[in-house]
PDB file of C-alpha atoms in Angstrom:
ATOM      1  CA  UNK A   1     128.591  47.385  60.290  1.00  0.00           C
ATOM      2  CA  UNK A   2     131.408  46.965  62.777  1.00  0.00           C
ATOM      3  CA  UNK A   3     134.552  48.929  62.194  1.00  0.00           C
ATOM      4  CA  UNK A   4     137.539  46.740  61.334  1.00  0.00           C
ATOM      5  CA  UNK A   5     140.603  46.764  63.594  1.00  0.00           C
ATOM      6  CA  UNK A   6     143.822  47.700  61.848  1.00  0.00           C
ATOM      7  CA  UNK A   7     146.959  46.965  63.947  1.00  0.00           C
ATOM      8  CA  UNK A   8     149.037  49.233  61.725  1.00  0.00           C
ATOM      9  CA  UNK A   9     146.975  52.245  62.818  1.00  0.00           C
ATOM     10  CA  UNK A  10     147.757  51.425  66.441  1.00  0.00           C
ATOM     11  CA  UNK A  11     151.454  51.049  65.622  1.00  0.00           C
ATOM     12  CA  UNK A  12     151.450  54.376  63.797  1.00  0.00           C
ATOM     13  CA  UNK A  13     149.856  56.122  66.795  1.00  0.00           C
ATOM     14  CA  UNK A  14     152.401  54.610  69.159  1.00  0.00           C
ATOM     15  CA  UNK A  15     155.316  55.530  66.906  1.00  0.00           C
ATOM     16  CA  UNK A  16     154.045  59.108  66.658  1.00  0.00           C
ATOM     17  CA  UNK A  17     153.801  59.217  70.443  1.00  0.00           C
ATOM     18  CA  UNK A  18     157.373  57.926  70.835  1.00  0.00           C
ATOM     19  CA  UNK A  19     158.621  60.408  68.250  1.00  0.00           C
ATOM     20  CA  UNK A  20     156.977  63.299  70.104  1.00  0.00           C
ATOM     21  CA  UNK A  21     158.511  62.163  73.411  1.00  0.00           C
ATOM     22  CA  UNK A  22     161.955  61.968  71.830  1.00  0.00           C
ATOM     23  CA  UNK A  23     161.575  65.419  70.293  1.00  0.00           C
ATOM     24  CA  UNK A  24     160.504  66.839  73.672  1.00  0.00           C
ATOM     25  CA  UNK A  25     163.506  65.213  75.308  1.00  0.00           C
ATOM     26  CA  UNK A  26     165.803  66.595  72.626  1.00  0.00           C
ATOM     27  CA  UNK A  27     164.482  70.139  73.114  1.00  0.00           C
ATOM     28  CA  UNK A  28     164.842  69.874  76.895  1.00  0.00           C
ATOM     29  CA  UNK A  29     168.387  68.572  76.553  1.00  0.00           C
ATOM     30  CA  UNK A  30     169.395  71.355  74.158  1.00  0.00           C
ATOM     31  CA  UNK A  31     167.776  74.141  76.192  1.00  0.00           C
ATOM     32  CA  UNK A  32     169.097  72.904  79.556  1.00  0.00           C
ATOM     33  CA  UNK A  33     172.143  74.823  80.761  1.00  0.00           C
ATOM     34  CA  UNK A  34     175.263  72.654  80.770  1.00  0.00           C
ATOM     35  CA  UNK A  35     176.461  71.479  84.155  1.00  0.00           C
ATOM     36  CA  UNK A  36     179.529  73.258  85.352  1.00  0.00           C
ATOM     37  CA  UNK A  37     182.480  70.928  85.700  1.00  0.00           C
ATOM     38  CA  UNK A  38     183.701  70.467  89.237  1.00  0.00           C
ATOM     39  CA  UNK A  39     186.919  72.222  90.106  1.00  0.00           C
ATOM     40  CA  UNK A  40     190.090  70.540  91.325  1.00  0.00           C
ATOM     41  CA  UNK A  41     192.449  72.215  93.798  1.00  0.00           C
ATOM     42  CA  UNK A  42     196.066  71.465  94.447  1.00  0.00           C
ATOM     43  CA  UNK A  43     197.372  71.944  97.994  1.00  0.00           C
ATOM     44  CA  UNK A  44     198.193  75.652  97.640  1.00  0.00           C
ATOM     45  CA  UNK A  45     194.885  76.446  95.918  1.00  0.00           C
ATOM     46  CA  UNK A  46     193.036  74.630  98.692  1.00  0.00           C
ATOM     47  CA  UNK A  47     194.856  76.629 101.380  1.00  0.00           C
ATOM     48  CA  UNK A  48     193.831  79.845  99.619  1.00  0.00           C
ATOM     49  CA  UNK A  49     190.224  78.634  99.186  1.00  0.00           C
ATOM     50  CA  UNK A  50     189.625  77.623 102.806  1.00  0.00           C
ATOM     51  CA  UNK A  51     188.226  80.445 104.977  1.00  0.00           C
ATOM     52  CA  UNK A  52     190.926  80.313 107.657  1.00  0.00           C
ATOM     53  CA  UNK A  53     193.811  79.998 105.121  1.00  0.00           C
ATOM     54  CA  UNK A  54     195.626  77.152 106.911  1.00  0.00           C
ATOM     55  CA  UNK A  55     199.284  76.383 106.417  1.00  0.00           C
ATOM     56  CA  UNK A  56     200.158  73.524 104.089  1.00  0.00           C
ATOM     57  CA  UNK A  57     201.519  71.564 107.079  1.00  0.00           C
ATOM     58  CA  UNK A  58     198.087  71.805 108.713  1.00  0.00           C
ATOM     59  CA  UNK A  59     196.374  70.404 105.624  1.00  0.00           C
ATOM     60  CA  UNK A  60     198.953  67.597 105.436  1.00  0.00           C
ATOM     61  CA  UNK A  61     198.003  66.757 109.041  1.00  0.00           C
ATOM     62  CA  UNK A  62     194.301  66.660 108.126  1.00  0.00           C
ATOM     63  CA  UNK A  63     195.068  64.377 105.182  1.00  0.00           C
ATOM     64  CA  UNK A  64     197.197  62.082 107.348  1.00  0.00           C
ATOM     65  CA  UNK A  65     194.385  61.708 109.919  1.00  0.00           C
ATOM     66  CA  UNK A  66     191.712  61.431 107.168  1.00  0.00           C
ATOM     67  CA  UNK A  67     189.900  64.532 108.412  1.00  0.00           C
ATOM     68  CA  UNK A  68     189.594  66.112 104.956  1.00  0.00           C
ATOM     69  CA  UNK A  69     188.460  64.498 101.688  1.00  0.00           C
ATOM     70  CA  UNK A  70     191.276  64.213  99.173  1.00  0.00           C
ATOM     71  CA  UNK A  71     192.453  62.289  96.136  1.00  0.00           C
ATOM     72  CA  UNK A  72     196.017  61.183  95.613  1.00  0.00           C
ATOM     73  CA  UNK A  73     197.574  60.713  92.206  1.00  0.00           C
ATOM     74  CA  UNK A  74     201.093  59.472  92.645  1.00  0.00           C
ATOM     75  CA  UNK A  75     202.596  61.836  95.195  1.00  0.00           C
ATOM     76  CA  UNK A  76     200.335  64.757  94.372  1.00  0.00           C
ATOM     77  CA  UNK A  77     197.309  65.587  96.511  1.00  0.00           C
ATOM     78  CA  UNK A  78     194.173  66.875  94.805  1.00  0.00           C
ATOM     79  CA  UNK A  79     190.976  68.163  96.339  1.00  0.00           C
ATOM     80  CA  UNK A  80     187.553  68.322  94.711  1.00  0.00           C
ATOM     81  CA  UNK A  81     185.795  71.629  95.400  1.00  0.00           C
ATOM     82  CA  UNK A  82     182.337  70.056  95.845  1.00  0.00           C
ATOM     83  CA  UNK A  83     183.708  67.609  98.444  1.00  0.00           C
ATOM     84  CA  UNK A  84     185.514  70.412 100.281  1.00  0.00           C
ATOM     85  CA  UNK A  85     182.324  72.504 100.346  1.00  0.00           C
ATOM     86  CA  UNK A  86     180.392  69.602 101.895  1.00  0.00           C
ATOM     87  CA  UNK A  87     183.219  69.030 104.379  1.00  0.00           C
ATOM     88  CA  UNK A  88     183.150  72.697 105.392  1.00  0.00           C
ATOM     89  CA  UNK A  89     179.385  72.592 105.957  1.00  0.00           C
ATOM     90  CA  UNK A  90     179.685  69.462 108.110  1.00  0.00           C
ATOM     91  CA  UNK A  91     182.099  71.251 110.410  1.00  0.00           C
ATOM     92  CA  UNK A  92     179.491  73.785 111.480  1.00  0.00           C
ATOM     93  CA  UNK A  93     179.079  74.010 115.249  1.00  0.00           C
ATOM     94  CA  UNK A  94     175.682  73.162 116.660  1.00  0.00           C
ATOM     95  CA  UNK A  95     173.679  75.739 118.543  1.00  0.00           C
ATOM     96  CA  UNK A  96     172.953  75.266 122.234  1.00  0.00           C
ATOM     97  CA  UNK A  97     169.338  74.474 121.379  1.00  0.00           C
ATOM     98  CA  UNK A  98     170.346  71.796 118.836  1.00  0.00           C
ATOM     99  CA  UNK A  99     172.670  70.194 121.376  1.00  0.00           C
ATOM    100  CA  UNK A 100     169.918  70.257 124.019  1.00  0.00           C
ATOM    101  CA  UNK A 101     167.436  68.615 121.643  1.00  0.00           C
ATOM    102  CA  UNK A 102     169.929  65.866 120.812  1.00  0.00           C
ATOM    103  CA  UNK A 103     170.605  65.326 124.520  1.00  0.00           C
ATOM    104  CA  UNK A 104     166.864  65.055 125.213  1.00  0.00           C
ATOM    105  CA  UNK A 105     166.441  62.553 122.391  1.00  0.00           C
ATOM    106  CA  UNK A 106     169.356  60.494 123.712  1.00  0.00           C
ATOM    107  CA  UNK A 107     168.009  60.509 127.261  1.00  0.00           C
ATOM    108  CA  UNK A 108     164.562  59.448 126.103  1.00  0.00           C
ATOM    109  CA  UNK A 109     166.060  56.502 124.205  1.00  0.00           C
ATOM    110  CA  UNK A 110     168.289  55.363 127.054  1.00  0.00           C
ATOM    111  CA  UNK A 111     166.993  53.217 129.900  1.00  0.00           C
ATOM    112  CA  UNK A 112     165.099  55.160 132.514  1.00  0.00           C
ATOM    113  CA  UNK A 113     165.816  58.452 130.817  1.00  0.00           C
ATOM    114  CA  UNK A 114     163.396  61.162 131.746  1.00  0.00           C
ATOM    115  CA  UNK A 115     163.736  63.938 129.197  1.00  0.00           C
ATOM    116  CA  UNK A 116     165.330  67.073 130.517  1.00  0.00           C
ATOM    117  CA  UNK A 117     165.105  70.566 129.206  1.00  0.00           C
ATOM    118  CA  UNK A 118     168.384  72.430 128.809  1.00  0.00           C
ATOM    119  CA  UNK A 119     168.861  75.917 127.588  1.00  0.00           C
ATOM    120  CA  UNK A 120     165.220  76.935 127.796  1.00  0.00           C
TER     121      UNK A 120
END
C-alpha cells in the first residue's frame, strides 16, 4: 500500500529546522564578542592623538578647508576616531614605483600614449 502524505509532518520538520537555525543564531550572537564603540575626540584630544601633534589653529584650518573629517554640534567640533584613522591612511605618500605605474597607466589611456618606464 502507498504511504499516506501528512502535511503536518512536513510542517513539524520545517518548524524544527527553523527552531534549530534560531538556536544556532542565538548561540553565535551570545558568544560573539561585542563590538567596541567608536571613540569621539574633541579638538584637544585629536591634537594629542595625531602623530605630528598639530596646533589647534592648524586643525581649525583643516576643518575650514574640509581637509579633515569632522562633526559639528553647535559650536563644538567632534572627530570620530575611525574616520580620523581612515583619513590618516589616505594621506600616505606613494612610492616612486606606484607613481610610475600610475603614470604608465595614464599614458596608455591617453591618445597616442606609448607607455614609458620610470624608476626601473
